[in-house]
Coordinates of C-alpha atoms in Angstrom, one line a residue:
X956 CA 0.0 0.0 0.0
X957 CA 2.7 2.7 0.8
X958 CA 5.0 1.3 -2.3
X959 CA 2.0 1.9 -5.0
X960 CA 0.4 5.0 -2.7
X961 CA 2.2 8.1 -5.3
X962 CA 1.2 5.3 -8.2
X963 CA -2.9 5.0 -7.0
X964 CA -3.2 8.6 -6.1
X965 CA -1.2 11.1 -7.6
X966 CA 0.0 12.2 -11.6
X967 CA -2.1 11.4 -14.3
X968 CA -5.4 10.0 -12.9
X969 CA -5.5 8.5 -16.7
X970 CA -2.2 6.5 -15.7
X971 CA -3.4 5.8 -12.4
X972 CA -3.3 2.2 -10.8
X973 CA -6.8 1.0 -9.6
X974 CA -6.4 -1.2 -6.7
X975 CA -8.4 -4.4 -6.5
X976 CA -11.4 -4.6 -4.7
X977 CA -11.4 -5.3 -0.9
X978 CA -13.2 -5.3 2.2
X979 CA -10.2 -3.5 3.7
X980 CA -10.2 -0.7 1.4
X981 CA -6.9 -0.5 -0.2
X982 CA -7.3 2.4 -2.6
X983 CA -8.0 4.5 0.4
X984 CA -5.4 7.3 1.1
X985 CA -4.7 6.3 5.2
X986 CA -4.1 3.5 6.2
X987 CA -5.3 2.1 10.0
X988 CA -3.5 0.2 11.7
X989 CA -5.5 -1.1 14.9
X990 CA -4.5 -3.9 17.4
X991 CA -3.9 -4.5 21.2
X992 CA -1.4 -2.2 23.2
X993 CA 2.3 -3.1 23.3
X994 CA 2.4 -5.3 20.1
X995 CA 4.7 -2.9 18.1
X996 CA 2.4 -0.6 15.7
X997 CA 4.1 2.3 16.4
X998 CA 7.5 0.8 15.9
X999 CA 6.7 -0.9 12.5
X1000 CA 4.5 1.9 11.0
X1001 CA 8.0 3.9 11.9
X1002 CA 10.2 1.3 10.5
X1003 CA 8.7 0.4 7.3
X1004 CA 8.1 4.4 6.6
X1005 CA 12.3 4.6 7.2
X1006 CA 12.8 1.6 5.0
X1007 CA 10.7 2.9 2.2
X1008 CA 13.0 6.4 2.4
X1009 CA 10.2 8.3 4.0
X1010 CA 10.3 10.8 6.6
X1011 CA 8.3 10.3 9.4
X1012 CA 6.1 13.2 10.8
X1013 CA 4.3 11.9 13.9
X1014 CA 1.5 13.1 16.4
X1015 CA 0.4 11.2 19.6
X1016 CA -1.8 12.1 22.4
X1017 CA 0.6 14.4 23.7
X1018 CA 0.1 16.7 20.9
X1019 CA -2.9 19.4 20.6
X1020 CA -5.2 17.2 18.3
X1021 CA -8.1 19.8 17.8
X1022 CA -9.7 21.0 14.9
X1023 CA -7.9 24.3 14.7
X1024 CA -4.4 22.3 15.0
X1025 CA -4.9 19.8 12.5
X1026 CA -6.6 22.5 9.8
X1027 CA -3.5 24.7 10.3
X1028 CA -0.1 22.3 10.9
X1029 CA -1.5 19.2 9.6
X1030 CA -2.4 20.4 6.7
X1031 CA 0.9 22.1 6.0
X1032 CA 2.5 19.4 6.4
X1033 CA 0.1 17.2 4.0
X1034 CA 0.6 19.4 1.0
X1035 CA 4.3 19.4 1.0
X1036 CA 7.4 17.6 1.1
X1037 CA 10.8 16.8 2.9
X1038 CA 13.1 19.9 3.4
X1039 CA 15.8 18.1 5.4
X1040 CA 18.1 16.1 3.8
X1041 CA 18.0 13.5 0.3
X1042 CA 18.0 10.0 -0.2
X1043 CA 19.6 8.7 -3.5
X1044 CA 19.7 11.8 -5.0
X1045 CA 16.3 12.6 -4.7
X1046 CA 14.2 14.4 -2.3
X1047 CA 12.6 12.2 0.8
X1048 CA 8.7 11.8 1.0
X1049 CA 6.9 12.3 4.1
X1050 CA 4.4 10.0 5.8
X1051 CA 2.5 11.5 8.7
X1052 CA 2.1 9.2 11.5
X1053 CA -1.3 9.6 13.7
X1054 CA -1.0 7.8 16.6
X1055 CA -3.7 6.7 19.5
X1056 CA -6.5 8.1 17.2
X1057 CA -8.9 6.5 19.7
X1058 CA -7.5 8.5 22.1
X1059 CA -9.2 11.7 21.1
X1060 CA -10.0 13.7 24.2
X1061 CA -12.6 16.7 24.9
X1062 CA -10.0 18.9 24.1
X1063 CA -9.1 17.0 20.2
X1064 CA -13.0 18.5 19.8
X1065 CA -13.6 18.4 15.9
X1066 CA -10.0 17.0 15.6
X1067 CA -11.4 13.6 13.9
X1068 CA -13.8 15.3 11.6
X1069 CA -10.5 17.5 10.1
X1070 CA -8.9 14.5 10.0
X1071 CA -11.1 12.7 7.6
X1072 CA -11.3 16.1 5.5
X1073 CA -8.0 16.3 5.0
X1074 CA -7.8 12.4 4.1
X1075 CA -10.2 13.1 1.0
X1076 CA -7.6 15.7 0.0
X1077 CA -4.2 14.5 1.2
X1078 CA -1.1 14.4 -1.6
X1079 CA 0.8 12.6 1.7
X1080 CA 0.3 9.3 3.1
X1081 CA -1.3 8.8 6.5
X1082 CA -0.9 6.2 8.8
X1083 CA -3.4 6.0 11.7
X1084 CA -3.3 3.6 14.7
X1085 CA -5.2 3.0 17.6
X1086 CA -5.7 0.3 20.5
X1087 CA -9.4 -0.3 20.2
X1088 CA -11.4 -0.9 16.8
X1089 CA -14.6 -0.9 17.8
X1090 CA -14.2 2.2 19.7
X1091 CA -17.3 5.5 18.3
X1092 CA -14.4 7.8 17.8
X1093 CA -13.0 5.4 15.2
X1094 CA -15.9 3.8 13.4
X1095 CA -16.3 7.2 10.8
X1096 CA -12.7 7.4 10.3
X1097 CA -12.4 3.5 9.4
X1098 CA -14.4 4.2 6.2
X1099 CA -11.9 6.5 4.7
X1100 CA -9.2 3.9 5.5
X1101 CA -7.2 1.0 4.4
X1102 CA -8.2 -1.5 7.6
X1103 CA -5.1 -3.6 8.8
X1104 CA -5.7 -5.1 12.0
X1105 CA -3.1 -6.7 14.1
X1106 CA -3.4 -9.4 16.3
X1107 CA -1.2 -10.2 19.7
X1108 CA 2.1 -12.9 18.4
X1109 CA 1.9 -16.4 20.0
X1110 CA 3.7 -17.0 23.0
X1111 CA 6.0 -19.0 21.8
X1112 CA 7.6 -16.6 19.3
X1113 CA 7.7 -13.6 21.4
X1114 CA 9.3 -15.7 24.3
X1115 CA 12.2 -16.9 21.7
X1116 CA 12.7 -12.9 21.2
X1117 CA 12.7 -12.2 24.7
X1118 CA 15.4 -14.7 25.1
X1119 CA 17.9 -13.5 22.1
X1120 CA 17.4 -9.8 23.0
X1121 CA 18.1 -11.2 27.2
X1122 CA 21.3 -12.8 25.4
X1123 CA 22.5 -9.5 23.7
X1124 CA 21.9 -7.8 27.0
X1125 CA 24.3 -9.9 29.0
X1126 CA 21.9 -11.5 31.0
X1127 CA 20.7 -15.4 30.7
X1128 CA 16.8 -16.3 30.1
X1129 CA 16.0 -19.8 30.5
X1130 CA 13.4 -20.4 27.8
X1131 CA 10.1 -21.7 30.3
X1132 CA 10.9 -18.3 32.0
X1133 CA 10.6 -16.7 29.2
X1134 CA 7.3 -18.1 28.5
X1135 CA 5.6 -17.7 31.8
X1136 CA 6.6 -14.0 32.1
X1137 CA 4.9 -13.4 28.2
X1138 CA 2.2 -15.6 29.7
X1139 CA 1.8 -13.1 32.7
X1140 CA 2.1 -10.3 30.7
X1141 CA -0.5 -11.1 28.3
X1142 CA 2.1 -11.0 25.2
X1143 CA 2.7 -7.9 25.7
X1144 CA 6.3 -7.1 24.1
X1145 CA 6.8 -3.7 25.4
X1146 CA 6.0 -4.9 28.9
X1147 CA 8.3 -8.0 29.0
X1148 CA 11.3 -5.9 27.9
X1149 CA 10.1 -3.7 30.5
X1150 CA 10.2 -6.3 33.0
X1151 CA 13.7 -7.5 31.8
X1152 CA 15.3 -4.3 32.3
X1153 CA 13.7 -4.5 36.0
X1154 CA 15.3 -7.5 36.2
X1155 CA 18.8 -6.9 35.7
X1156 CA 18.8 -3.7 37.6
X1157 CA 18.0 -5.6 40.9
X1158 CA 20.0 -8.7 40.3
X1159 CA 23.7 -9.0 39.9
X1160 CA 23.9 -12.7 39.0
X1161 CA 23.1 -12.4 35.2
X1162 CA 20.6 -15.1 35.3
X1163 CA 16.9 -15.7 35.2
X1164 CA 15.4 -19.3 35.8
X1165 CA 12.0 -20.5 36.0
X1166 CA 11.9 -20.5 39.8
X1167 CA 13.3 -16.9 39.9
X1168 CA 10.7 -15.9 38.1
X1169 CA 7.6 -17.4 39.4
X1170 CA 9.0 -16.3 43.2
X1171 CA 8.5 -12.5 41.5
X1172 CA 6.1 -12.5 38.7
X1173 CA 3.2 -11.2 40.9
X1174 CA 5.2 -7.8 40.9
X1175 CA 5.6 -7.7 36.9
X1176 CA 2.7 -9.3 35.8
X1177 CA -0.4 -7.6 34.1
X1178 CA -3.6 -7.0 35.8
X1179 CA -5.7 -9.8 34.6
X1180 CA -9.1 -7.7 34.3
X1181 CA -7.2 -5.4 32.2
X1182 CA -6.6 -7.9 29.4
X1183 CA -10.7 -9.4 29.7
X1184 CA -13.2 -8.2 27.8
X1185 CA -16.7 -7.8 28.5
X1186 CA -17.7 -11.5 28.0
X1187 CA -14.7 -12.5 29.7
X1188 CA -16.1 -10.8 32.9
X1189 CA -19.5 -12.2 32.3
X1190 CA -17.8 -15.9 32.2
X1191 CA -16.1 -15.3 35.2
X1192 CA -19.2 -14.4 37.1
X1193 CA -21.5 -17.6 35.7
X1194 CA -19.0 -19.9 35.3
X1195 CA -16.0 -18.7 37.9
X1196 CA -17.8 -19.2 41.5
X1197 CA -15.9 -22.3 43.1
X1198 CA -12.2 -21.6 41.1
X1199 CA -12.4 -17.5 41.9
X1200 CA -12.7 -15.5 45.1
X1201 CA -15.8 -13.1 45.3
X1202 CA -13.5 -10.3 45.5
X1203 CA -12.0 -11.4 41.7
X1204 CA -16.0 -11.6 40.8
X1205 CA -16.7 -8.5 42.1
X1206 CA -13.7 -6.7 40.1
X1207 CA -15.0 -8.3 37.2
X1208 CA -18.9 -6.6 37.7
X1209 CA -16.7 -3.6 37.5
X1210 CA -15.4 -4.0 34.3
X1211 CA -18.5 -2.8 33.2
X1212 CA -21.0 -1.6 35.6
X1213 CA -23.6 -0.6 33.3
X1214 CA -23.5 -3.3 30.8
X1215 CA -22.9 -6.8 33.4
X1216 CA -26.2 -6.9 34.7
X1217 CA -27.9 -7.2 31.3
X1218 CA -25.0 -9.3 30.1
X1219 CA -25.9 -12.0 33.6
X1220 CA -29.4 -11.6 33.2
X1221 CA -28.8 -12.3 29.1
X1222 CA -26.8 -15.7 29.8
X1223 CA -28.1 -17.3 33.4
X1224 CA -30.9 -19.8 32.7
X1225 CA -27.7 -21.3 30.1
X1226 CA -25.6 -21.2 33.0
X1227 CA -28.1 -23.2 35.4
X1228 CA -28.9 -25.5 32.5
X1229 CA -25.3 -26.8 32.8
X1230 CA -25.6 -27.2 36.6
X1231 CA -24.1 -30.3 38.5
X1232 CA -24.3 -31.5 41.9
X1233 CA -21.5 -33.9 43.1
X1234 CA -20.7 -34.6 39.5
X1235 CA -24.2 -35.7 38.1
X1236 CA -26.1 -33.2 36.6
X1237 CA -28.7 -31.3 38.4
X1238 CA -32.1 -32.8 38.1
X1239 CA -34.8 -30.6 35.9
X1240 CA -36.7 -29.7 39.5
X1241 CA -33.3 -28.7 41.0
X1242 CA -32.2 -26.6 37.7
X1243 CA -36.3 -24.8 38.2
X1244 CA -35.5 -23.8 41.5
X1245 CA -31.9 -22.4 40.7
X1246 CA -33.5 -20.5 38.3
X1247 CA -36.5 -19.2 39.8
X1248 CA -33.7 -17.9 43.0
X1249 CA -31.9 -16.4 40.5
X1250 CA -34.4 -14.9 38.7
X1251 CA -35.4 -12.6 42.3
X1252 CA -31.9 -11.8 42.5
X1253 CA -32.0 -9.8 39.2
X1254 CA -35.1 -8.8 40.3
X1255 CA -33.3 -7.1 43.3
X1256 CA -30.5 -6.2 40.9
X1257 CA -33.1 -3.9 39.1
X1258 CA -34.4 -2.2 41.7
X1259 CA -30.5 -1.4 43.1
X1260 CA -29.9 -0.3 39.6
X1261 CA -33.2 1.9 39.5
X1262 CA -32.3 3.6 43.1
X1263 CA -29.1 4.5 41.6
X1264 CA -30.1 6.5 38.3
X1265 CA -33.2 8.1 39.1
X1266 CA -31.8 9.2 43.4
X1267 CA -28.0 9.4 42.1
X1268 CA -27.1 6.6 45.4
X1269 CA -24.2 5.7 44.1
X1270 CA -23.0 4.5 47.6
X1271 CA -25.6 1.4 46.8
X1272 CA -23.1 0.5 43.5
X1273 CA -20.9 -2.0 45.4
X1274 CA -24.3 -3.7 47.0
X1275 CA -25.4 -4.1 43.2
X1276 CA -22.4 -5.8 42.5
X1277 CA -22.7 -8.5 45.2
X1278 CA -26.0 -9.0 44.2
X1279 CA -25.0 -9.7 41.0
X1280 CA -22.1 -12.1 41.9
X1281 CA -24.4 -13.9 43.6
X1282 CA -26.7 -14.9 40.5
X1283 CA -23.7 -16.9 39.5
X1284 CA -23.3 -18.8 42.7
X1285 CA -27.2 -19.2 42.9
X1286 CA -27.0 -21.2 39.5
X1287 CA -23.8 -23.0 40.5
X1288 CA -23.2 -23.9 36.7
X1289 CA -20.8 -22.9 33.9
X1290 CA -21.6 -20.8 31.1
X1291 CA -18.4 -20.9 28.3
X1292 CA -20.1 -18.3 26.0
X1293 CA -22.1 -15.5 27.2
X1294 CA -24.5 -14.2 25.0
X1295 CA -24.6 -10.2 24.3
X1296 CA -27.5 -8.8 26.0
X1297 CA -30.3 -8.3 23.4
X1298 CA -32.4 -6.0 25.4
X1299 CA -30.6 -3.3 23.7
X1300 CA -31.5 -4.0 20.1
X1301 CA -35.5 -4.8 21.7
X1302 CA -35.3 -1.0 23.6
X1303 CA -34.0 0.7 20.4
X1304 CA -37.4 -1.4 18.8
X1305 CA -39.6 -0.5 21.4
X1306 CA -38.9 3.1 21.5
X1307 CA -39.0 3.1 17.0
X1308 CA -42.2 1.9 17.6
X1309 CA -43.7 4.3 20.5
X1310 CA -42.0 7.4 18.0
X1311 CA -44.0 6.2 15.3
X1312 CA -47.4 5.5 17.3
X1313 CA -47.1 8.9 18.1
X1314 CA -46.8 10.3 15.0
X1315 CA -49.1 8.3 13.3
X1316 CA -51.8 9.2 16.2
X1317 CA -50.9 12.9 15.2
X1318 CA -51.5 12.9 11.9
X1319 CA -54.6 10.8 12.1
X1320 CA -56.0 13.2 14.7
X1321 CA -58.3 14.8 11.8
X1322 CA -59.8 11.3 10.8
X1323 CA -59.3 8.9 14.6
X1324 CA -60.2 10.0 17.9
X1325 CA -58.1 7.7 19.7
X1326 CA -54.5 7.6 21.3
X1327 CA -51.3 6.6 20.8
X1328 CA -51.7 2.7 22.4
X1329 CA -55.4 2.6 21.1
X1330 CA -54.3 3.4 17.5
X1331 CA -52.3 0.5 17.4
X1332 CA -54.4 -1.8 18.9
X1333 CA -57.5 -1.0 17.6
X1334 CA -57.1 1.2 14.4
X1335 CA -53.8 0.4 12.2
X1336 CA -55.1 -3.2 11.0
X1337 CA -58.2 -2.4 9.7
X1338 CA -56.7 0.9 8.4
X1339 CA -53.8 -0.8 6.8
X1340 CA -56.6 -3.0 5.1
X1341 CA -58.5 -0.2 3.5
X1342 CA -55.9 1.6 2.3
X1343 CA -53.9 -1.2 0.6
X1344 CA -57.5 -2.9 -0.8
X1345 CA -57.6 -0.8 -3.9
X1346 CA -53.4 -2.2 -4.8
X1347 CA -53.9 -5.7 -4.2
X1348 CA -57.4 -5.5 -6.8
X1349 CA -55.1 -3.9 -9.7
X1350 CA -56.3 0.3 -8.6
X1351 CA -53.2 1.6 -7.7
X1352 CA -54.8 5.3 -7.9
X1353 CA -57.5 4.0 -5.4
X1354 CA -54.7 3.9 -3.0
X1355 CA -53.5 7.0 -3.5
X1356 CA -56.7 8.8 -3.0
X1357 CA -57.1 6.9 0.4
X1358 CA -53.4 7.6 1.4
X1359 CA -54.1 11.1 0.7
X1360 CA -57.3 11.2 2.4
X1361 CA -55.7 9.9 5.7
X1362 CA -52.8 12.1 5.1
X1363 CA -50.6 9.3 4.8
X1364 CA -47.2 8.6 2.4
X1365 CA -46.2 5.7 0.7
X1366 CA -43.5 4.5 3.6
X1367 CA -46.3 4.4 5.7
X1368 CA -47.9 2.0 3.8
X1369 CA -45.0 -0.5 3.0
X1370 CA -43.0 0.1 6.1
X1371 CA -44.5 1.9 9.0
X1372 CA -48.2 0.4 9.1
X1373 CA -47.3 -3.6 8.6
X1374 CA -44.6 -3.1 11.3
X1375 CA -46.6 -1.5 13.7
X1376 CA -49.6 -3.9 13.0
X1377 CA -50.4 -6.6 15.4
X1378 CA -51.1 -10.1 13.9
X1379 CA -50.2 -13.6 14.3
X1380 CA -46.6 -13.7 13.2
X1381 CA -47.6 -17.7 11.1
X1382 CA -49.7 -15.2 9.2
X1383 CA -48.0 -14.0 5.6
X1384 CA -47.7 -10.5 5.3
X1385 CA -50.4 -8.5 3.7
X1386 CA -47.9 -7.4 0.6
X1387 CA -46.3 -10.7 0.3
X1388 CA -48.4 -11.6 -3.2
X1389 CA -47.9 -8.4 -4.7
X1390 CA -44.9 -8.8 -7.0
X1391 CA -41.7 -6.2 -8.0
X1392 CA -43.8 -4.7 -10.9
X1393 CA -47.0 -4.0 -9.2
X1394 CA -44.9 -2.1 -6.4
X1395 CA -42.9 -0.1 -9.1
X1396 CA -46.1 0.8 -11.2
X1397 CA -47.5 2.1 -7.3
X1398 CA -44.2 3.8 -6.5
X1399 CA -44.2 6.0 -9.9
X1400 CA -47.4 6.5 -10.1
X1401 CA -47.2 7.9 -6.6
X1402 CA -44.1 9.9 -7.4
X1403 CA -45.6 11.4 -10.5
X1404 CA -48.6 13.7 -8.3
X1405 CA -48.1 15.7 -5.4
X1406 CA -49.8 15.1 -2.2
X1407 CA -51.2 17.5 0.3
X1408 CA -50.3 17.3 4.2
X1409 CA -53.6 17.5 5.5
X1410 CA -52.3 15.1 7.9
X1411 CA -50.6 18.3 9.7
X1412 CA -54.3 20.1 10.0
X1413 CA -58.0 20.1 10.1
X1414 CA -59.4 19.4 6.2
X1415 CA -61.3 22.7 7.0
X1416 CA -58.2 24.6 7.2
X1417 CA -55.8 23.8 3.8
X1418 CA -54.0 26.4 2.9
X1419 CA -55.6 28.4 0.1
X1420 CA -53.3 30.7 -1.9
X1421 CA -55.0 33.8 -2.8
X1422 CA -54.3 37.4 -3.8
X1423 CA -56.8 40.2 -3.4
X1424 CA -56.8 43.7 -4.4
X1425 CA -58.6 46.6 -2.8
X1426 CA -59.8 49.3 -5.2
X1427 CA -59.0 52.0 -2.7
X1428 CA -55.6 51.3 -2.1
X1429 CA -54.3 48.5 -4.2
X1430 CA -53.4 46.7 -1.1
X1431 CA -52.9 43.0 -1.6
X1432 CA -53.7 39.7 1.1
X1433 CA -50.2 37.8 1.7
X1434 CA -50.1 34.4 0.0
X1435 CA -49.5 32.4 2.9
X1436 CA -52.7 33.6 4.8
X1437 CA -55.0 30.4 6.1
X1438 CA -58.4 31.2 4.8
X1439 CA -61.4 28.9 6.2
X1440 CA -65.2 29.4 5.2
X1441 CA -65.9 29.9 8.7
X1442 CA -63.6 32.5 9.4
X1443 CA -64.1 34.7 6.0
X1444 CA -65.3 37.4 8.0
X1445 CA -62.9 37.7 10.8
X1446 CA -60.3 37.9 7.8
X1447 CA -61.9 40.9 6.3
X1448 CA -62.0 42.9 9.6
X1449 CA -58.5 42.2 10.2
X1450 CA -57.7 43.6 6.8
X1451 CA -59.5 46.7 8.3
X1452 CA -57.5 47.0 11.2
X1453 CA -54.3 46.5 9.0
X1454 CA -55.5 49.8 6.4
X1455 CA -56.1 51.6 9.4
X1456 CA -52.8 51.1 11.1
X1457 CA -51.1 51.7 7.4
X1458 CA -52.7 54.9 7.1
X1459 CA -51.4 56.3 10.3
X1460 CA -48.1 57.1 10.1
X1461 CA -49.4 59.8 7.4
X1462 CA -50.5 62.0 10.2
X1463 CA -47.5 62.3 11.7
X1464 CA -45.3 64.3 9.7
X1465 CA -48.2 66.6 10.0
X1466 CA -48.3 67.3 13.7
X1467 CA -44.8 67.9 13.2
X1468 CA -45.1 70.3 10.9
X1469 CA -47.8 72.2 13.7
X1470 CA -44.8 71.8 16.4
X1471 CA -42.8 74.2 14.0

């Protein structure tokens, strides 16, 4: 990618080379390089720019990352080249190196947004990297990217590493020591060599064997809650009661306070389905109970949780934690994949839904007396009936009419109405024998007339554009005025009240004119 970048991007765009096709987007003009801390990026983004003869130009999260900053010595640096020194005669490119993109703080504000502005427009290479993928702050800049992800090296390598680079330094690494201090250190490289150099500052003898260093690896090892994931923490709560203490459980609830209740809650009747007692499994009566105690524990759970959001008692967070720990003693099984919580997806549903029961129920207010809930319940089927009648006979402009008549659109009828409606799910849906052509010959015939919002108002008040003229002073009636045969009247005497105050101000200059 940074070999053929000049060749994809810049000169000619008739001579041009048009990258192949891929999901990781390698005509893109950055490049993202994600993957866990201490792995290298940084060092082999560096490298492989050197090696190429580029010049490296590199911002971290020490550096101001904000909008203004990037816009003004970001883009300078984009648009030109090297000034400091050659390389075979010729001039060295640059390659700007972003690092810790995730990283973006309140005070980066608008930093990623210039970012992915100047990305459109860059004549330099750009090479972003960051810790966490999935993070928000990276998701918009990963489409304007090439996506290389790297993954943590096997233990085996890095520990043959650790062991020539211990040999270079003087100092002797037996190879099982090797591997249980990557091990402990969750393959991080950086943090190995960091616990090397540790090493040989407090011990004179030159040497490192496997006793040595399981006698000190709780001082140089990684935090293990640091290295588990979400799912991790779930597993150690459902399946971790009898192999971890409750303290370890507890640290794992706050991995992620918000989210580990939903995820226990998600994955706990799977835990006590895999429940034993003295190595037989648990009877179905026995699993029932386990469930059922759980089940009031997340019950309790809830209400912690509700006490704490809506009062701000945060003091109560630690007592929602135990709570939840116990669930997975309760079930007293073992649950080797938890499942991410789906309540999320059925809220974002739920509230979709209530948004468009409310509007519907507002712009049927001139044709349904009813409310939000009763609209759905009682109103949408029938309604959905009627209107769609007329296209399933062959009358597409039957449709219409009714559409328009209920101040409805067309994505109300295909998409809002049979989602909203509530029928038996073996059913098929109402639109299911009407094929592409029918549904085209609908769509353009819809498309081809304009439709009035009556939905918006009373059918007794539709706009009605009108210009008037009075044959004293030629004075005309705004376009945008709402006329209504009821309120003809009231309309003139305002127009009365506006010739009056219009031929005020002609007095005026006359009473002056007295004053002189």
């Amino acid at each position: 990618w940074l070999d053929q970048w000049e060749r994809v991007h810049l000169g000619d765009p008739k001579k041009r080379i048009k990258p192949k096709h891929e999901p990781q987007n390698p005509s893109a003009r950055a490049a993202l390089l994600s993957g866990p801390p201490g792995i290298g990026k940084s060092t082999m983004a560096a490298l492989l720019c050197e090696q190429r003869g580029f010049e490296v130009v590199e911002y971290n999260a020490s550096d101001t990352r904000s909008k203004k900053s990037i816009e003004g010595g970001l883009a300078d640096a984009l648009g030109c080249g090297s000034l400091f020194g050659k390389k075979g005669g010729q001039r060295r490119r640059r390659c700007v190196i972003m690092d810790e993109v995730d990283g973006l703080s309140a005070s980066d504000r608008g930093g990623s947004a210039a970012l992915i502005k100047l990305i459109k427009t860059t004549a330099t290479p750009i090479i972003c990297i960051c810790n966490d993928r999935q993070s928000p702050k990276v998701k918009s800049l990963a489409n304007h990217c090439y996506d290389l992800r790297c993954k943590r090296p096997m233990k085996q390598i890095v520990a043959k590493r650790l062991v020539a680079v211990a040999a270079a330094e003087g100092l002797t690494l037996e190879q099982n020591a090797a591997e249980l201090l990557v091990d402990s250190c969750g393959n991080d490289i950086r943090q190995c060599l960091n616990a090397l150099q540790m090493w040989t500052q407090s011990n004179a003898s030159g040497k490192a064997t496997y006793g040595d260093m399981k006698g000190r690896i709780s001082a140089i090892s990684k935090d293990e809650m640091q290295r588990a994931s979400t799912f991790d923490a779930a597993k150690m709560i459902l399946s971790d009661h009898q192999r971890k203490s409750h303290i370890d459980r507890v640290e794992a609830f706050f991995h992620d306070y918000t989210a580990m209740p939903l995820m226990v809650q998600q994955s706990y009747i799977q835990a006590a389905m895999n429940a034993k007692e003295g190595g037989k499994p648990l009877s179905q009566l026995g699993k029932l109970e386990r469930i059922s105690e759980a089940a009031e524990r997340l019950s309790d759970v809830d209400l912690i949780d509700r006490r704490i959001r809506q009062d701000q008692d945060w003091s109560l967070l630690p007592l929602q934690a135990s709570t939840t720990v116990g669930v997975g003693a309760t079930v007293g099984g073992f649950c080797m994949n938890p499942q991410f919580s789906q309540w999320f997806g059925k809220n974002s549903t739920t509230q979709k839904n209530r948004r468009q029961c409310a509007d519907l129920s507002y712009r049927l207010g001139h044709r349904v007396s009813a409310g939000r809930e009763a609209v759905r319940r009682d109103y949408l089927g029938p309604l959905l009936r009627h209107v769609s009648a007329p296209l399933l006979g062959g009358d597409a402009s039957g449709t219409i009419e009714r559409l328009d008549a209920y101040g409805l659109s067309r994505d109300d009828l295909m998409e809002t109405l049979p989602d909203l409606e509530l029928h038996d799910k073996d059913k098929p849906k109402l639109f299911a024998s009407l094929d592409a052509k029918a549904k085209s010959a609908f769509t353009r015939a819809y498309n081809s007339v304009g439709h009035s919002a009556q939905g918006l108002q009373p059918a007794s008040m539709v706009v009605k554009k009108k210009r008037k003229k009075s044959s004293t002073d030629n004075m005309q009636v705004d376009d945008d005025d709402y006329v209504s045969e009821e309120d003809e009247e009231e309309v003139d005497v305002s127009q009365l009240f506006a010739k009056k105050k219009r031929k005020a101000p002609s007095k005026k200059p006359a009473a002056r004119k007295k004053k002189k």
